[in-house]
Amino acid sequence: MRVFEKQMQLSPRRHELLSVYMLGFGTLFLYLGYHTQSFISESIIHSVHLRDPHRISGYAGYYG
């Protein structure tokens, strides 16, 4: 049992690297979700505009 306990302990350096990797993956998924949502909402706005042009502008959601 002692061998298993020793393998499970993290040195400060490994703990630091693990934290950095987890933070990096979290940030990656946060940005991925944001961009996915923006692509989906663009398609929905365009679809609603095609069905009923008076409901929403075809250029809604664009900043420029």
Short mmCIF file of N, CA and C in Angstrom, two decimals:
data_model
loop_
_atom_site.label_atom_id
_atom_site.label_comp_id
_atom_site.label_asym_id
_atom_site.label_seq_id
_atom_site.Cartn_x
_atom_site.Cartn_y
_atom_site.Cartn_z
N MET A 1 0.82 -1.20 0.00
CA MET A 1 0.00 0.00 0.00
C MET A 1 0.86 1.26 0.00
N ARG A 2 2.04 1.18 0.56
CA ARG A 2 2.92 2.34 0.64
C ARG A 2 3.36 2.81 -0.75
N VAL A 3 3.60 1.90 -1.66
CA VAL A 3 4.04 2.26 -3.01
C VAL A 3 2.96 3.06 -3.71
N PHE A 4 1.71 2.64 -3.56
CA PHE A 4 0.60 3.35 -4.20
C PHE A 4 0.44 4.76 -3.63
N GLU A 5 0.60 4.91 -2.31
CA GLU A 5 0.47 6.23 -1.69
C GLU A 5 1.58 7.15 -2.16
N LYS A 6 2.77 6.61 -2.34
CA LYS A 6 3.89 7.44 -2.78
C LYS A 6 3.67 7.91 -4.22
N GLN A 7 3.09 7.06 -5.06
CA GLN A 7 2.85 7.45 -6.44
C GLN A 7 1.76 8.51 -6.55
N MET A 8 0.82 8.54 -5.62
CA MET A 8 -0.29 9.48 -5.69
C MET A 8 0.07 10.87 -5.20
N GLN A 9 1.19 11.02 -4.48
CA GLN A 9 1.58 12.33 -3.97
C GLN A 9 2.15 13.17 -5.11
N LEU A 10 1.75 14.43 -5.12
CA LEU A 10 2.26 15.35 -6.14
C LEU A 10 3.34 16.23 -5.54
N SER A 11 4.43 16.33 -6.25
CA SER A 11 5.45 17.29 -5.83
C SER A 11 4.94 18.68 -6.18
N PRO A 12 5.49 19.72 -5.57
CA PRO A 12 5.03 21.08 -5.91
C PRO A 12 5.15 21.39 -7.41
N ARG A 13 6.20 20.90 -8.03
CA ARG A 13 6.39 21.16 -9.46
C ARG A 13 5.31 20.47 -10.30
N ARG A 14 5.01 19.21 -9.98
CA ARG A 14 3.97 18.49 -10.73
C ARG A 14 2.60 19.10 -10.48
N HIS A 15 2.36 19.54 -9.25
CA HIS A 15 1.09 20.19 -8.93
C HIS A 15 0.94 21.48 -9.75
N GLU A 16 2.03 22.22 -9.86
CA GLU A 16 2.02 23.45 -10.65
C GLU A 16 1.73 23.16 -12.12
N LEU A 17 2.38 22.16 -12.68
CA LEU A 17 2.15 21.81 -14.08
C LEU A 17 0.72 21.33 -14.31
N LEU A 18 0.22 20.50 -13.41
CA LEU A 18 -1.15 20.02 -13.53
C LEU A 18 -2.14 21.18 -13.48
N SER A 19 -1.90 22.13 -12.59
CA SER A 19 -2.79 23.30 -12.49
C SER A 19 -2.76 24.13 -13.77
N VAL A 20 -1.58 24.31 -14.34
CA VAL A 20 -1.45 25.09 -15.57
C VAL A 20 -2.16 24.38 -16.72
N TYR A 21 -2.00 23.06 -16.82
CA TYR A 21 -2.68 22.31 -17.88
C TYR A 21 -4.20 22.39 -17.73
N MET A 22 -4.68 22.25 -16.52
CA MET A 22 -6.13 22.32 -16.29
C MET A 22 -6.67 23.71 -16.61
N LEU A 23 -5.94 24.74 -16.23
CA LEU A 23 -6.34 26.11 -16.55
C LEU A 23 -6.34 26.33 -18.06
N GLY A 24 -5.35 25.79 -18.75
CA GLY A 24 -5.28 25.92 -20.20
C GLY A 24 -6.44 25.23 -20.90
N PHE A 25 -6.77 24.01 -20.47
CA PHE A 25 -7.90 23.30 -21.07
C PHE A 25 -9.22 23.99 -20.75
N GLY A 26 -9.35 24.52 -19.54
CA GLY A 26 -10.57 25.25 -19.18
C GLY A 26 -10.75 26.47 -20.05
N THR A 27 -9.68 27.22 -20.27
CA THR A 27 -9.74 28.40 -21.13
C THR A 27 -10.05 28.02 -22.57
N LEU A 28 -9.45 26.94 -23.04
CA LEU A 28 -9.71 26.46 -24.40
C LEU A 28 -11.19 26.15 -24.59
N PHE A 29 -11.78 25.41 -23.65
CA PHE A 29 -13.19 25.04 -23.77
C PHE A 29 -14.10 26.24 -23.60
N LEU A 30 -13.70 27.22 -22.80
CA LEU A 30 -14.49 28.44 -22.65
C LEU A 30 -14.56 29.20 -23.97
N TYR A 31 -13.42 29.40 -24.62
CA TYR A 31 -13.41 30.08 -25.91
C TYR A 31 -14.10 29.26 -27.00
N LEU A 32 -13.92 27.96 -26.97
CA LEU A 32 -14.58 27.09 -27.94
C LEU A 32 -16.10 27.20 -27.81
N GLY A 33 -16.61 27.21 -26.59
CA GLY A 33 -18.04 27.36 -26.37
C GLY A 33 -18.56 28.71 -26.82
N TYR A 34 -17.78 29.76 -26.56
CA TYR A 34 -18.20 31.10 -26.98
C TYR A 34 -18.29 31.20 -28.50
N HIS A 35 -17.28 30.71 -29.19
CA HIS A 35 -17.29 30.80 -30.65
C HIS A 35 -18.36 29.90 -31.26
N THR A 36 -18.58 28.74 -30.68
CA THR A 36 -19.64 27.86 -31.16
C THR A 36 -21.00 28.53 -31.01
N GLN A 37 -21.23 29.17 -29.88
CA GLN A 37 -22.50 29.87 -29.64
C GLN A 37 -22.67 31.01 -30.64
N SER A 38 -21.60 31.73 -30.95
CA SER A 38 -21.74 32.86 -31.88
C SER A 38 -22.03 32.37 -33.30
N PHE A 39 -21.45 31.23 -33.71
CA PHE A 39 -21.76 30.69 -35.03
C PHE A 39 -23.20 30.20 -35.11
N ILE A 40 -23.68 29.56 -34.06
CA ILE A 40 -25.05 29.06 -34.04
C ILE A 40 -26.05 30.21 -34.05
N SER A 41 -25.79 31.25 -33.24
CA SER A 41 -26.74 32.37 -33.19
C SER A 41 -26.77 33.12 -34.52
N GLU A 42 -25.65 33.20 -35.22
CA GLU A 42 -25.64 33.85 -36.53
C GLU A 42 -26.55 33.10 -37.51
N SER A 43 -26.48 31.78 -37.49
CA SER A 43 -27.34 30.98 -38.37
C SER A 43 -28.81 31.14 -38.01
N ILE A 44 -29.12 31.20 -36.73
CA ILE A 44 -30.51 31.35 -36.30
C ILE A 44 -31.06 32.71 -36.69
N ILE A 45 -30.28 33.76 -36.49
CA ILE A 45 -30.73 35.11 -36.88
C ILE A 45 -30.98 35.17 -38.38
N HIS A 46 -30.10 34.58 -39.16
CA HIS A 46 -30.28 34.57 -40.62
C HIS A 46 -31.53 33.78 -41.01
N SER A 47 -31.76 32.66 -40.35
CA SER A 47 -32.93 31.83 -40.64
C SER A 47 -34.23 32.56 -40.29
N VAL A 48 -34.26 33.23 -39.14
CA VAL A 48 -35.46 33.98 -38.75
C VAL A 48 -35.71 35.12 -39.72
N HIS A 49 -34.65 35.78 -40.17
CA HIS A 49 -34.81 36.88 -41.12
C HIS A 49 -35.37 36.37 -42.45
N LEU A 50 -34.95 35.20 -42.89
CA LEU A 50 -35.46 34.67 -44.16
C LEU A 50 -36.94 34.30 -44.05
N ARG A 51 -37.37 33.80 -42.91
CA ARG A 51 -38.77 33.42 -42.73
C ARG A 51 -39.68 34.63 -42.57
N ASP A 52 -39.23 35.61 -41.80
CA ASP A 52 -40.05 36.80 -41.54
C ASP A 52 -39.13 38.02 -41.49
N PRO A 53 -38.93 38.70 -42.63
CA PRO A 53 -37.97 39.81 -42.68
C PRO A 53 -38.32 40.99 -41.78
N HIS A 54 -39.59 41.13 -41.39
CA HIS A 54 -39.97 42.26 -40.55
C HIS A 54 -39.68 42.00 -39.07
N ARG A 55 -39.44 40.76 -38.71
CA ARG A 55 -39.21 40.42 -37.30
C ARG A 55 -37.82 40.84 -36.83
N ILE A 56 -36.81 40.60 -37.66
CA ILE A 56 -35.43 40.92 -37.27
C ILE A 56 -34.65 41.31 -38.52
N SER A 57 -33.72 42.23 -38.34
CA SER A 57 -32.91 42.69 -39.46
C SER A 57 -31.93 41.59 -39.88
N GLY A 58 -31.62 41.54 -41.14
CA GLY A 58 -30.65 40.58 -41.64
C GLY A 58 -29.24 40.87 -41.17
N TYR A 59 -29.01 42.09 -40.70
CA TYR A 59 -27.69 42.48 -40.22
C TYR A 59 -27.62 42.54 -38.70
N ALA A 60 -28.62 42.03 -38.02
CA ALA A 60 -28.61 42.03 -36.56
C ALA A 60 -27.48 41.15 -36.05
N GLY A 61 -26.79 41.63 -35.05
CA GLY A 61 -25.71 40.86 -34.46
C GLY A 61 -24.34 41.19 -35.01
N TYR A 62 -24.26 41.99 -36.05
CA TYR A 62 -22.98 42.38 -36.61
C TYR A 62 -22.59 43.75 -36.07
N TYR A 63 -21.35 43.90 -35.68
CA TYR A 63 -20.88 45.15 -35.09
C TYR A 63 -19.93 45.86 -36.04
N GLY A 64 -20.35 46.27 -37.15
CA GLY A 64 -19.40 46.98 -37.98
C GLY A 64 -19.89 47.06 -39.34
#
